[in-house]
Structures are given as C-alpha cells and as structure tokens.
CSV table of C-alpha atoms in Angstrom, one decimal:
chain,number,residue,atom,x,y,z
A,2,UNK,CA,126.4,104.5,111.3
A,3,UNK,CA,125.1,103.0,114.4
A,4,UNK,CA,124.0,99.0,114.5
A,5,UNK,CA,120.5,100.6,115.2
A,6,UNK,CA,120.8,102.6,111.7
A,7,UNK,CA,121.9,99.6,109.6
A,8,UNK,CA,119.6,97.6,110.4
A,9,UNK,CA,116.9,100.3,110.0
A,10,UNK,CA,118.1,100.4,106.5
A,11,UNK,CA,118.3,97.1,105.8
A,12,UNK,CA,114.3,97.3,107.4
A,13,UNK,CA,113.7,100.4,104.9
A,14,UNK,CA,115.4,98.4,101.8
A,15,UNK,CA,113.3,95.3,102.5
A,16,UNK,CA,110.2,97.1,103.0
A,17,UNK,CA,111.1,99.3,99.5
A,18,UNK,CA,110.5,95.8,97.4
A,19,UNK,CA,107.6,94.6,99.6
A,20,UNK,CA,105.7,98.2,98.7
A,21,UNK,CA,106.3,97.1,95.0
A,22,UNK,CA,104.7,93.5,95.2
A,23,UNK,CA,101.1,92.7,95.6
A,24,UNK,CA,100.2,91.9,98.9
A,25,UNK,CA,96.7,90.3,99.8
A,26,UNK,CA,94.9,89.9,103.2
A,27,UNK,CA,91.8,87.7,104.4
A,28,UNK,CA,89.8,90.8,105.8
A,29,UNK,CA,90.5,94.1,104.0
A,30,UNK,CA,87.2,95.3,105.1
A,31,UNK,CA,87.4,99.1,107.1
A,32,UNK,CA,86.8,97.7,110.5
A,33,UNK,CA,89.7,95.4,110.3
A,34,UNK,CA,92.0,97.8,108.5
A,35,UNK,CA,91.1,100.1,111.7
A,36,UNK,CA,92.0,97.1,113.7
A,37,UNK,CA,95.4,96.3,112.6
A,38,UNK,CA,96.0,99.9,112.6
A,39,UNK,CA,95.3,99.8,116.3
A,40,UNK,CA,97.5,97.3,116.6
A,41,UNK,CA,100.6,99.0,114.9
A,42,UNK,CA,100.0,101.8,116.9
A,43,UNK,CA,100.1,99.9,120.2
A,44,UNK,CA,103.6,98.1,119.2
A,45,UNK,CA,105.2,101.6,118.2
A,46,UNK,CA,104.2,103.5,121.4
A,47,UNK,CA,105.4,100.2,123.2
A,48,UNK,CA,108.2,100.4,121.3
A,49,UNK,CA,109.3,103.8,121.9
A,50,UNK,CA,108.5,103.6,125.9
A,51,UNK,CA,110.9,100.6,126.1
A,52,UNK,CA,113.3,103.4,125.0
A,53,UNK,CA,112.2,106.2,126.9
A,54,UNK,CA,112.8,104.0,130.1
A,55,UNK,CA,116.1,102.7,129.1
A,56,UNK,CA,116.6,107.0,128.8
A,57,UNK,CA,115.7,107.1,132.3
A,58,UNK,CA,117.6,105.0,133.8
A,59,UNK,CA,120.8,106.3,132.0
A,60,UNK,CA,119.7,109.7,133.0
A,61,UNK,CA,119.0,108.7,136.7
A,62,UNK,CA,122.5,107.1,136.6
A,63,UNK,CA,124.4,110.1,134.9
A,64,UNK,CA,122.7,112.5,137.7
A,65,UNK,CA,123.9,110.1,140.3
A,66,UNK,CA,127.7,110.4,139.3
A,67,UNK,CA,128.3,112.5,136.4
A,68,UNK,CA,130.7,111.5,133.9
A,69,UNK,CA,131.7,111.7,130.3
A,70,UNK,CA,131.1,108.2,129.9
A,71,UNK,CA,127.8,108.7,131.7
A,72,UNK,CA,127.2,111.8,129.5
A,73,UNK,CA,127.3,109.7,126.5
A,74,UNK,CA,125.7,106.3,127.2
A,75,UNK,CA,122.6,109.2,128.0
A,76,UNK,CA,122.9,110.8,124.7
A,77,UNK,CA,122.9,107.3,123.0
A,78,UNK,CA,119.8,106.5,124.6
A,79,UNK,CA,118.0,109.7,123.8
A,80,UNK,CA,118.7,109.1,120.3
A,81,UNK,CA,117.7,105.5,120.1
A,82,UNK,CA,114.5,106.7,121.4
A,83,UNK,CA,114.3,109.5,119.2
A,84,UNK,CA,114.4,106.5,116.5
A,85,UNK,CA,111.0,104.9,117.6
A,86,UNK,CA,108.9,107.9,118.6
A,87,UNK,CA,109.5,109.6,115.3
A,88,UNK,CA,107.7,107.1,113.4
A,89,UNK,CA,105.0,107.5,115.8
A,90,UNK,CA,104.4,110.8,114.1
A,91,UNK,CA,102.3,109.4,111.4
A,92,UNK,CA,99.6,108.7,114.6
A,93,UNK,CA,99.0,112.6,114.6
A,94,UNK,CA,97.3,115.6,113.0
A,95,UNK,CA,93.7,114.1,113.4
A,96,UNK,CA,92.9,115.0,116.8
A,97,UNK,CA,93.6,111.8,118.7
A,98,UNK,CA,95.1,111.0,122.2
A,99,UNK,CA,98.7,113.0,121.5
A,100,UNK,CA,97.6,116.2,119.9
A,101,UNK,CA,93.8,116.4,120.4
A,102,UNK,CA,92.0,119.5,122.1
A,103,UNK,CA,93.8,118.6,125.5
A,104,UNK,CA,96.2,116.5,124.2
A,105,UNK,CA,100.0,116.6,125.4
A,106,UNK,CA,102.3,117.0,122.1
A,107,UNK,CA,103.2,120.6,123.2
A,108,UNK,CA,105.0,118.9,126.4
A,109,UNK,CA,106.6,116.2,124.7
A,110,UNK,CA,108.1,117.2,121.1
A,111,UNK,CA,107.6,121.3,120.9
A,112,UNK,CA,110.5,123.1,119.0
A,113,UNK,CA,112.0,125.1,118.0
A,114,UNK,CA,113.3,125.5,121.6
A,115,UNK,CA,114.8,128.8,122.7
A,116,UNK,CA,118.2,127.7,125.1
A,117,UNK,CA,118.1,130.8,127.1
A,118,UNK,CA,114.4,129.8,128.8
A,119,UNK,CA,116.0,126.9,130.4
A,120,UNK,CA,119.7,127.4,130.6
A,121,UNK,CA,122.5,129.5,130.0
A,122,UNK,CA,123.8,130.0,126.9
A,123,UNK,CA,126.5,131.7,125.3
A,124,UNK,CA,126.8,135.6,126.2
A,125,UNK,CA,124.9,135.1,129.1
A,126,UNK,CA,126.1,132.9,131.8
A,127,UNK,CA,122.7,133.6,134.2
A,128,UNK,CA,120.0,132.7,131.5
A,129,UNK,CA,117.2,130.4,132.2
A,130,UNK,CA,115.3,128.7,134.7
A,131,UNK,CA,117.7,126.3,136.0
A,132,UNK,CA,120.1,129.9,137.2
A,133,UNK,CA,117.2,131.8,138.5
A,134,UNK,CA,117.0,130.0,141.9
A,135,UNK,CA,113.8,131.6,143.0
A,136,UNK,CA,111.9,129.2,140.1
A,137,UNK,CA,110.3,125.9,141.3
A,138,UNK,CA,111.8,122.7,139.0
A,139,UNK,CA,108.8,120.5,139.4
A,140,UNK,CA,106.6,118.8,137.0
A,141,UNK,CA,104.0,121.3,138.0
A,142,UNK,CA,105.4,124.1,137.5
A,143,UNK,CA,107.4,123.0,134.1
A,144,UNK,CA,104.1,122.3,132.8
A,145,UNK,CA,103.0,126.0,133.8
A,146,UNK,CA,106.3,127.3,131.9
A,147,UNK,CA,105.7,125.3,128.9
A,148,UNK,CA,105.3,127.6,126.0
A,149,UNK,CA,104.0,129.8,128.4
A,150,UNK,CA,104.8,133.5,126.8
A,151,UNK,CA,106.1,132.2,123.4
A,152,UNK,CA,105.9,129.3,121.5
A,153,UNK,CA,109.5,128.8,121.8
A,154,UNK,CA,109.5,129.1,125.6
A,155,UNK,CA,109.6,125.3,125.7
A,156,UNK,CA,110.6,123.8,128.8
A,157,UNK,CA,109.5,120.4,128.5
A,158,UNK,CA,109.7,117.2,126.1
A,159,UNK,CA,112.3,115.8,123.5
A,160,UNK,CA,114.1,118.7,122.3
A,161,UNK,CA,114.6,120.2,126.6
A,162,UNK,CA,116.1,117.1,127.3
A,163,UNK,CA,118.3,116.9,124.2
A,164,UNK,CA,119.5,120.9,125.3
A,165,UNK,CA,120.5,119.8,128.6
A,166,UNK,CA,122.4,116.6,126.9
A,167,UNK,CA,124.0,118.3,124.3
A,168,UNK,CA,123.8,122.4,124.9
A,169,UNK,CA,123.9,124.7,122.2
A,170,UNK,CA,125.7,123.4,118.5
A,171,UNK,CA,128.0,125.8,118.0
A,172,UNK,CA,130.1,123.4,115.9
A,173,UNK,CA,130.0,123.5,111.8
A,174,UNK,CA,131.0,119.2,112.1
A,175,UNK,CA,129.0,117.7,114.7
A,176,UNK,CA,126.7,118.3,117.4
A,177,UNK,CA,126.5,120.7,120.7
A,178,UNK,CA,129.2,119.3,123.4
A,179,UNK,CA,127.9,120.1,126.7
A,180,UNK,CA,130.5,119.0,129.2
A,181,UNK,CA,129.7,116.8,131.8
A,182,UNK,CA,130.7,119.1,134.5
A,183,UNK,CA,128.2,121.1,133.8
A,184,UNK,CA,126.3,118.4,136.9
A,185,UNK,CA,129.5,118.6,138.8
A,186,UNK,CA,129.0,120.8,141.8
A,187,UNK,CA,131.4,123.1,142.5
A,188,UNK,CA,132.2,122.9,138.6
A,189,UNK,CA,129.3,125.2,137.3
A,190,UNK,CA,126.8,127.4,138.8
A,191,UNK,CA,123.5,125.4,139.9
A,192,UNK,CA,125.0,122.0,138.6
A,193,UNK,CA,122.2,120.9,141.4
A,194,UNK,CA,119.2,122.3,139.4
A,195,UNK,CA,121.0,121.3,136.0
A,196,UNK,CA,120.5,117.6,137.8
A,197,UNK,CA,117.4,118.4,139.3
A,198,UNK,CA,115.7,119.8,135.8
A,199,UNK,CA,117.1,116.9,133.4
A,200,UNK,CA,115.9,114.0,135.7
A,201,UNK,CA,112.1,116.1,136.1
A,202,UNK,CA,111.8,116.6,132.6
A,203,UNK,CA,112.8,112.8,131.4
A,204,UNK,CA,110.5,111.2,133.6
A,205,UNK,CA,107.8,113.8,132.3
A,206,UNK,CA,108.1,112.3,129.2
A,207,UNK,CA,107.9,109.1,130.3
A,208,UNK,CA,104.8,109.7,132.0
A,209,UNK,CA,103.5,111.8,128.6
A,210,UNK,CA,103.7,109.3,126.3
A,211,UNK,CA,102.5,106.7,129.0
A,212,UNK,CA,99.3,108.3,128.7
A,213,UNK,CA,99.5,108.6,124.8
A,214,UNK,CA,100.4,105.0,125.2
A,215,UNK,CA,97.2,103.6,127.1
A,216,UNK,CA,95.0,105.2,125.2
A,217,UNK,CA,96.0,102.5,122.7
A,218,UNK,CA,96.0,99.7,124.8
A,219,UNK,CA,93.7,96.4,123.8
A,220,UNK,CA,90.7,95.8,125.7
A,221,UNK,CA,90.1,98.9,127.5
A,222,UNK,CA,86.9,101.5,127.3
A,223,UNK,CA,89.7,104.2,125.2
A,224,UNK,CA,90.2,105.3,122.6
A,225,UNK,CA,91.6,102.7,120.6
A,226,UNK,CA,88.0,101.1,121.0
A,227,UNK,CA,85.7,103.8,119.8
A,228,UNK,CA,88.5,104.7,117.0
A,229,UNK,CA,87.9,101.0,116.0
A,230,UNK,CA,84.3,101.3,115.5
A,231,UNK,CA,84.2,104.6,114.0
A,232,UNK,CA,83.9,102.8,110.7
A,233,UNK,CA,84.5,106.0,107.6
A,234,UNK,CA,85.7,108.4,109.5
A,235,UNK,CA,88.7,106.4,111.5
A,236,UNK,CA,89.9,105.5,107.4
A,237,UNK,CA,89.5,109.5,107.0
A,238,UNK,CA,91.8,109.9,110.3
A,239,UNK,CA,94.0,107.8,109.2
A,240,UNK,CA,94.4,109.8,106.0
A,241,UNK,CA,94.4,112.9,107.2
A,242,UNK,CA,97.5,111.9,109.6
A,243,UNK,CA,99.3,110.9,106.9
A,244,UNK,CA,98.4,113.5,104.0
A,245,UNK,CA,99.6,116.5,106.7
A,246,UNK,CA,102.9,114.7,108.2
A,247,UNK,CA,103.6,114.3,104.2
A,248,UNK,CA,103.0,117.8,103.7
A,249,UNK,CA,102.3,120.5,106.0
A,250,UNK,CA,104.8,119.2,109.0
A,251,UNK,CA,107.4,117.2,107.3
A,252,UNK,CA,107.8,118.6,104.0
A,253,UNK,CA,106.9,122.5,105.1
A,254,UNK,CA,107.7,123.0,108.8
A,255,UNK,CA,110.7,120.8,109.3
A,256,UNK,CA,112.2,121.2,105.7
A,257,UNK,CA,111.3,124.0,104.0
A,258,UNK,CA,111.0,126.8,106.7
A,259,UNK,CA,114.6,125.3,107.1
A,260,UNK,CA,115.4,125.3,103.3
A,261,UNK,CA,114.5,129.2,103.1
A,262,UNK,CA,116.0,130.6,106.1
A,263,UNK,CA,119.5,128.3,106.0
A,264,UNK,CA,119.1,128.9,109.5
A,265,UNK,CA,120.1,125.8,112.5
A,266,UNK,CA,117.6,127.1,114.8
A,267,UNK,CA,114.4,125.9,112.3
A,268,UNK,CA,116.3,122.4,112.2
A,269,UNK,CA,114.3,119.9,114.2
A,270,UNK,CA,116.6,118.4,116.9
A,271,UNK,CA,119.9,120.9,116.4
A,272,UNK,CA,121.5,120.3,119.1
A,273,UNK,CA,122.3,116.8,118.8
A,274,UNK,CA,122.5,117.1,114.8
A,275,UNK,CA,120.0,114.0,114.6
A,276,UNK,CA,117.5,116.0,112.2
A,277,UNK,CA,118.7,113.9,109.0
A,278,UNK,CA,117.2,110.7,111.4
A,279,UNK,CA,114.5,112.6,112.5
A,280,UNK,CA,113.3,112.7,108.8
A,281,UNK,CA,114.1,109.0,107.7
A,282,UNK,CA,112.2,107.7,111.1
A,283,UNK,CA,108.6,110.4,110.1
A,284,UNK,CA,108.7,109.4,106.3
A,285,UNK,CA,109.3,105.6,107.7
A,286,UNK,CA,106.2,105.8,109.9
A,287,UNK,CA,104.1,107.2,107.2
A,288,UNK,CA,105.1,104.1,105.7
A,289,UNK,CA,104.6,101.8,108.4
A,290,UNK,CA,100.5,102.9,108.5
A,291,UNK,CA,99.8,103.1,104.4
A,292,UNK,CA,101.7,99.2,104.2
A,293,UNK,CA,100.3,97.7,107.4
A,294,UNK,CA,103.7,96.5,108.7
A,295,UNK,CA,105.9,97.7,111.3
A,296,UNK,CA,109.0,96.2,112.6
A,297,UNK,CA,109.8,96.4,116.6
A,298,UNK,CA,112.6,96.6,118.2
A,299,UNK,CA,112.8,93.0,119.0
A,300,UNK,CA,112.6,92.4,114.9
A,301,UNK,CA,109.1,91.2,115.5
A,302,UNK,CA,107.3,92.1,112.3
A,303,UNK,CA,103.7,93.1,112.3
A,304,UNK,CA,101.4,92.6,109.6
A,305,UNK,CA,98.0,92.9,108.3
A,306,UNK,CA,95.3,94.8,106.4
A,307,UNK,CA,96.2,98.6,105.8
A,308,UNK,CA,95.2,101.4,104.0
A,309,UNK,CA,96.8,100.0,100.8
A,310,UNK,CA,95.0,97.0,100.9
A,311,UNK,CA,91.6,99.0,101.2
A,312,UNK,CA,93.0,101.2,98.3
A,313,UNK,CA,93.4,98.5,95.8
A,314,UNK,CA,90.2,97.1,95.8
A,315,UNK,CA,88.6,100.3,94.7
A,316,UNK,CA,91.9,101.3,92.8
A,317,UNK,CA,94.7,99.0,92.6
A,318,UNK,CA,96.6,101.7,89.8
A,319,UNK,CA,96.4,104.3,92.4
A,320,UNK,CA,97.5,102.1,95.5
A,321,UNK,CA,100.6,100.9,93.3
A,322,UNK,CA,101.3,104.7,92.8
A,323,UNK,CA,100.9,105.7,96.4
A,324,UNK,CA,103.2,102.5,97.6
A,325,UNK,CA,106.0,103.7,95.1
A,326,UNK,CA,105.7,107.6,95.9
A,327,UNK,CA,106.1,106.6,99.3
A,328,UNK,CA,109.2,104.0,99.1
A,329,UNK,CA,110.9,106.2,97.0
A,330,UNK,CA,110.3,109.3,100.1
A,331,UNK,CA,112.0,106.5,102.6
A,332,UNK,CA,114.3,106.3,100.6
A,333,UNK,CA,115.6,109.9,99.6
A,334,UNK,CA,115.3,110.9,102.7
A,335,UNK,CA,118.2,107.9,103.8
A,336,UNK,CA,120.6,109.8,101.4
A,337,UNK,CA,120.3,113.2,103.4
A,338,UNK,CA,123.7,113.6,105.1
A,339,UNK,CA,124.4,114.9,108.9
A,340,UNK,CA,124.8,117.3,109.8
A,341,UNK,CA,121.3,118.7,108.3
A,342,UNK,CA,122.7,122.4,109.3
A,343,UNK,CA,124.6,122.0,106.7
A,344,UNK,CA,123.1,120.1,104.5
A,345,UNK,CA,120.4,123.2,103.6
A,346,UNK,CA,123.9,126.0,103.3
A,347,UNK,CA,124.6,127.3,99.7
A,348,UNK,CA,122.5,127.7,96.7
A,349,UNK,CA,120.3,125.5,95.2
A,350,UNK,CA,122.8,123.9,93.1
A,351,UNK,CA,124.7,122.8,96.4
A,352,UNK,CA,124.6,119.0,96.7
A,353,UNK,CA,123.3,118.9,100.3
A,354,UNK,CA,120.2,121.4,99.5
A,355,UNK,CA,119.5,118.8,96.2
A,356,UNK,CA,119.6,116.1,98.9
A,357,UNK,CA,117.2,117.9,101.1
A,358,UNK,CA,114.8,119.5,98.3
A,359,UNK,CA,114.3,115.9,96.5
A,360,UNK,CA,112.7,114.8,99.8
A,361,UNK,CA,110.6,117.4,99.8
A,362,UNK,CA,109.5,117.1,96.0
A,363,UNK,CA,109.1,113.8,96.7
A,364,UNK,CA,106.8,114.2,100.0
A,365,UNK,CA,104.4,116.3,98.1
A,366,UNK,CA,104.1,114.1,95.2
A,367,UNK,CA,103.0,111.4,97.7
A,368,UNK,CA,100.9,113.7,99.5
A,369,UNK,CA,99.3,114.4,96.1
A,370,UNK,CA,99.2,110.5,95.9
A,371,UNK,CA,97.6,110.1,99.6
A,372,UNK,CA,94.8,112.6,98.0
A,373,UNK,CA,93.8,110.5,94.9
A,374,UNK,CA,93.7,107.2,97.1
A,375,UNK,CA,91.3,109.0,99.6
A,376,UNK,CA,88.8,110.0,96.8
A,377,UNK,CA,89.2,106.1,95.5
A,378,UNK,CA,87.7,105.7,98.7
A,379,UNK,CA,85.0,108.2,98.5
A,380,UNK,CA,86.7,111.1,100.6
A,381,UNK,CA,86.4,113.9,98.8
A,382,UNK,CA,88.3,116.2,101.0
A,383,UNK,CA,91.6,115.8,102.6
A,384,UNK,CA,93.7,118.5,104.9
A,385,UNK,CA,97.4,117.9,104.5
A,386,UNK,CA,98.2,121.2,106.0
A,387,UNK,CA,99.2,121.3,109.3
C-alpha cells in the first residue's frame, strides 16, 4: 500500500464516523448547498490537475531518456492522478461541463479500450496507429480517431495513456509490463511515434480537464455561476450525478458487466490492475458531494452545507440512512483486493467475487437511499441509470 493509499484510508475511516454524527451548518438553504458544492468541485478538479501536470512532466522526462526508472516514476504518477480524478466522477451524469451535449468525457476516460487501435499487441507486431506510419499523431487528428468506428476505438484519455505505460496484462499476479525499450530507438519498431503519441495524448488530457476545470472556476460568467443560481434543479443535478455513478456506472458498467463475463477486458483500468482503486476513489467522491467535505491533496479539508444537510431538515431518518448506506459502500469497496481480474474468477461462493458483489449490493441500496432523500426534497423522479 502506497503512503498515498494509507492515508486515503485513514481519510475514508475518519470520514466513516463523521457520516454517523450530526453535523450542523449556518446556511443549509439550496443556494448555499449549490455553493459549497461549487466549491468542492473546484478543489477536486484543482486537485487532480496538480497531478495531471506532475504526469507530464514525468512523461516529458521518460520520452527524453527512456528508462526503467523513468518508466516507473511515469506509472506512479499516472496512478496518483488516477486517485483524484476518480472522485471527480460523482460531478457527472447530469449534463454539465465534462459530459454534456459537447462535452469531452469521451477523450478523457473512454474504455474499454481496444490495444490493437493504438499499438501493437500480441499476435500482431504491426497493429495500431503508432506502426502505420502513414497516420498523423497530432491532437487533431487523435481527436478525429477517438471512438471514431467503434466505441472501443479509443485513442485518447486515461486508459490510452495507461496502454502505452503499461501494455497489455497478460499476467495472472500484477499488471501489464511494457518494457521501456519499447521508446528506445533502434530497440522496437517506431519507438519515435511510441514517444511521439504518449507525450500528445498526456498533454491532451491536461488540456481536457483544463477546460472541465475552468468551467468551475470562482468569479467567472461559467458555469459554476448559472449552476449556482439554478436554485431546484442544480439540488436535482446534484442527485442525479450521484443516484447514476451509484447505480448505472459504478455498480452496472464497471462491476457487473465485469461480474457476468469474468472477463479483464470489462475491468476499468486493466492494464495497470488499478480497478480495485478505481472503485474506492468513485464511491469516495459520491461521498465527498452527499457529506459536503473533501480532503485535498495538501490535507486541506473542505467543509460546508451539502446535500445531507438539506436532507435532514425535511428528513433527518432518511439523511441518517443515506450517510450510513454510503459509508458502509466506502468502505466495502476498501476490502476489494488487486488484482480485480481476479477478484471477479470462480463462482459465486469464491471469496474475491463476495468482495466484489457486496459492493455492488451495497451501491444499490444507497442508490435506493439517494432516491428516498430526493423525494424528502420534493423530487419525485430520479434517473440513476446511466
């Protein structure tokens, strides 16, 4: 476990007993809920662009003079991003800045990703766009080849950059293990492109999830500021982002499509075997909006009135009920093991699919939660599918 992951879990454990104590603020009124949402929101895109930098320049330096030890100070940032942006998944599924009618979500998490689009993979040594030297590697043209033809034709984003780290997983015990020559000229075919494509698309997602990011910023005509005064319907957003994560996405597509098919390709980040933290940092973010706190990176905690808190005082049974539901999610999913791939092998008596199919009991009986606190609220009807 990583100094990163212990003290996440000492963060998880802490917020655990806060969910199950009272907790009072001076303005609980929908405007300032909205508010301090914005606010959380800022902090956790901040948060996860501090690591998508710190990505960049370990790339920029890995492409400079590849090396093993190069190699793996990239991969350790990658996955201490992958740590803050996942909670930033509970900002989704209503049609805001990321994944809106012309929002950019398909260019910066799309999976599953098929290997052969971008590189070569095992049986055939030519595959891809990086060994078809006739293809432009530009952010123009990656954009253009983004899903284009298939939704797993993805060329861009997260889980393009983790393929190029890590390559395919073709191990039963840990993650994919790319060499570092593979950016050595004169050590593989087209190590120049291979260079050329990993920088491109990392600094693509910088400039993604800049623009996610400033959409958020304080004091601007965005749309932070007509999300603040949208009064009802923001709350509804709000819910709606959390009631689908909980269900449709996190629950269905990145658990149970897994569950049924047993299959590594439906895990969400298989190449680097970070799924199991992929989990723990969505059912943490849904946890982080409906509680009003988030920690940062620096340890900065940020607090104030939340969805809970606008519960209560129509409900306080039903807030109490969501606060636990949720905790206990946080919680189960901390006790999934890595690698996931294996985790979901066997029968349903196996201990790793328990593991993996309490989370998922326990995401639906929160969504089911999420539902009754939006009708305390007067919302009558809330999509949790994705």
């Amino acid at each position: 476990m990583t100094a990163l992951q212990r003290a996440f879990r000492c963060g998880i454990a802490l917020t655990f007993a806060l969910a199950l104590s009272p907790t009072t603020h001076a303005d609980t009124s929908p405007r300032a809920v909205l508010e301090h949402y914005a606010s959380l929101v800022e902090a956790n895109y901040d948060d996860t662009l501090a690591g998508i930098r710190e990505l960049q320049d370990a790339v920029r330096s890995f492409v400079a003079a590849p090396s093993e030890a190069g190699l793996q100070k990239a991969r350790a940032a990658w996955l201490e991003g992958r740590e803050w942006y996942g909670q930033t998944e509970a900002f989704r599924f209503y049609g805001g800045p990321i994944d809106g009618e012309d929002g950019p979500e398909g260019l910066i998490n799309a999976w599953p990703l098929d290997e052969a689009y971008i590189d070569y993979v095992e049986g055939d040594a030519n595959a891809g766009i990086i060994n078809n030297r006739k293809e432009d590697i530009s952010p123009d043209r990656l954009n253009e080849l983004n899903e284009r033809g298939g939704e797993e034709n993805v060329a861009t984003g997260w889980h393009a950059i983790e393929f190029l780290l890590w390559g395919q997983d073709r191990s039963e015990t840990g993650p994919g293990n790319r060499p570092y020559t593979d950016y050595l000229d004169g050590k593989a075919a087209n190590a120049d492109r291979r260079r050329l494509y990993l920088i491109t698309v990392t600094d693509m997602l910088a400039a993604e999830l800049e623009g996610v990011a400033k959409a958020w910023r304080n004091g601007a005509d965005n749309y932070r500021a007509s999300f603040v005064a949208s009064g009802t319907e923001g709350i509804q957003r709000m819910l709606t982002g959390l009631g689908t994560l909980s269900r449709g996405e996190l629950a269905g597509e990145r658990m149970e499509v897994a569950m049924d098919t047993q299959d590594q390709e439906d895990e969400h980040s298989c190449f680097s075997d970070n799924t199991h933290r992929d989990i723990v940092a969505n059912a943490k973010g849904i946890q982080n909006v409906w509680e009003g706190r988030y920690r940062t990176r620096a340890g900065r905690i940020i607090e104030g009135p939340s969805l809970k808190d606008l519960v209560a005082a129509q409900d306080a049974s039903v807030a109490r009920t969501v606060s636990q539901d949720i905790a206990n999610s946080v919680a189960l999913a901390e006790r999934i093991q890595a690698p996931f791939d294996r985790e979901i092998i066997g029968d349903d008596n196996s201990p790793g699919r328990k593991r993996v199919q309490a989370v998922i009991d326990a995401l639906k009986k929160q969504t089911d939660a999420l539902v009754e606190a939006a009708r305390a609220l007067g919302i009558t009807r809330l999509n949790t599918s994705v």
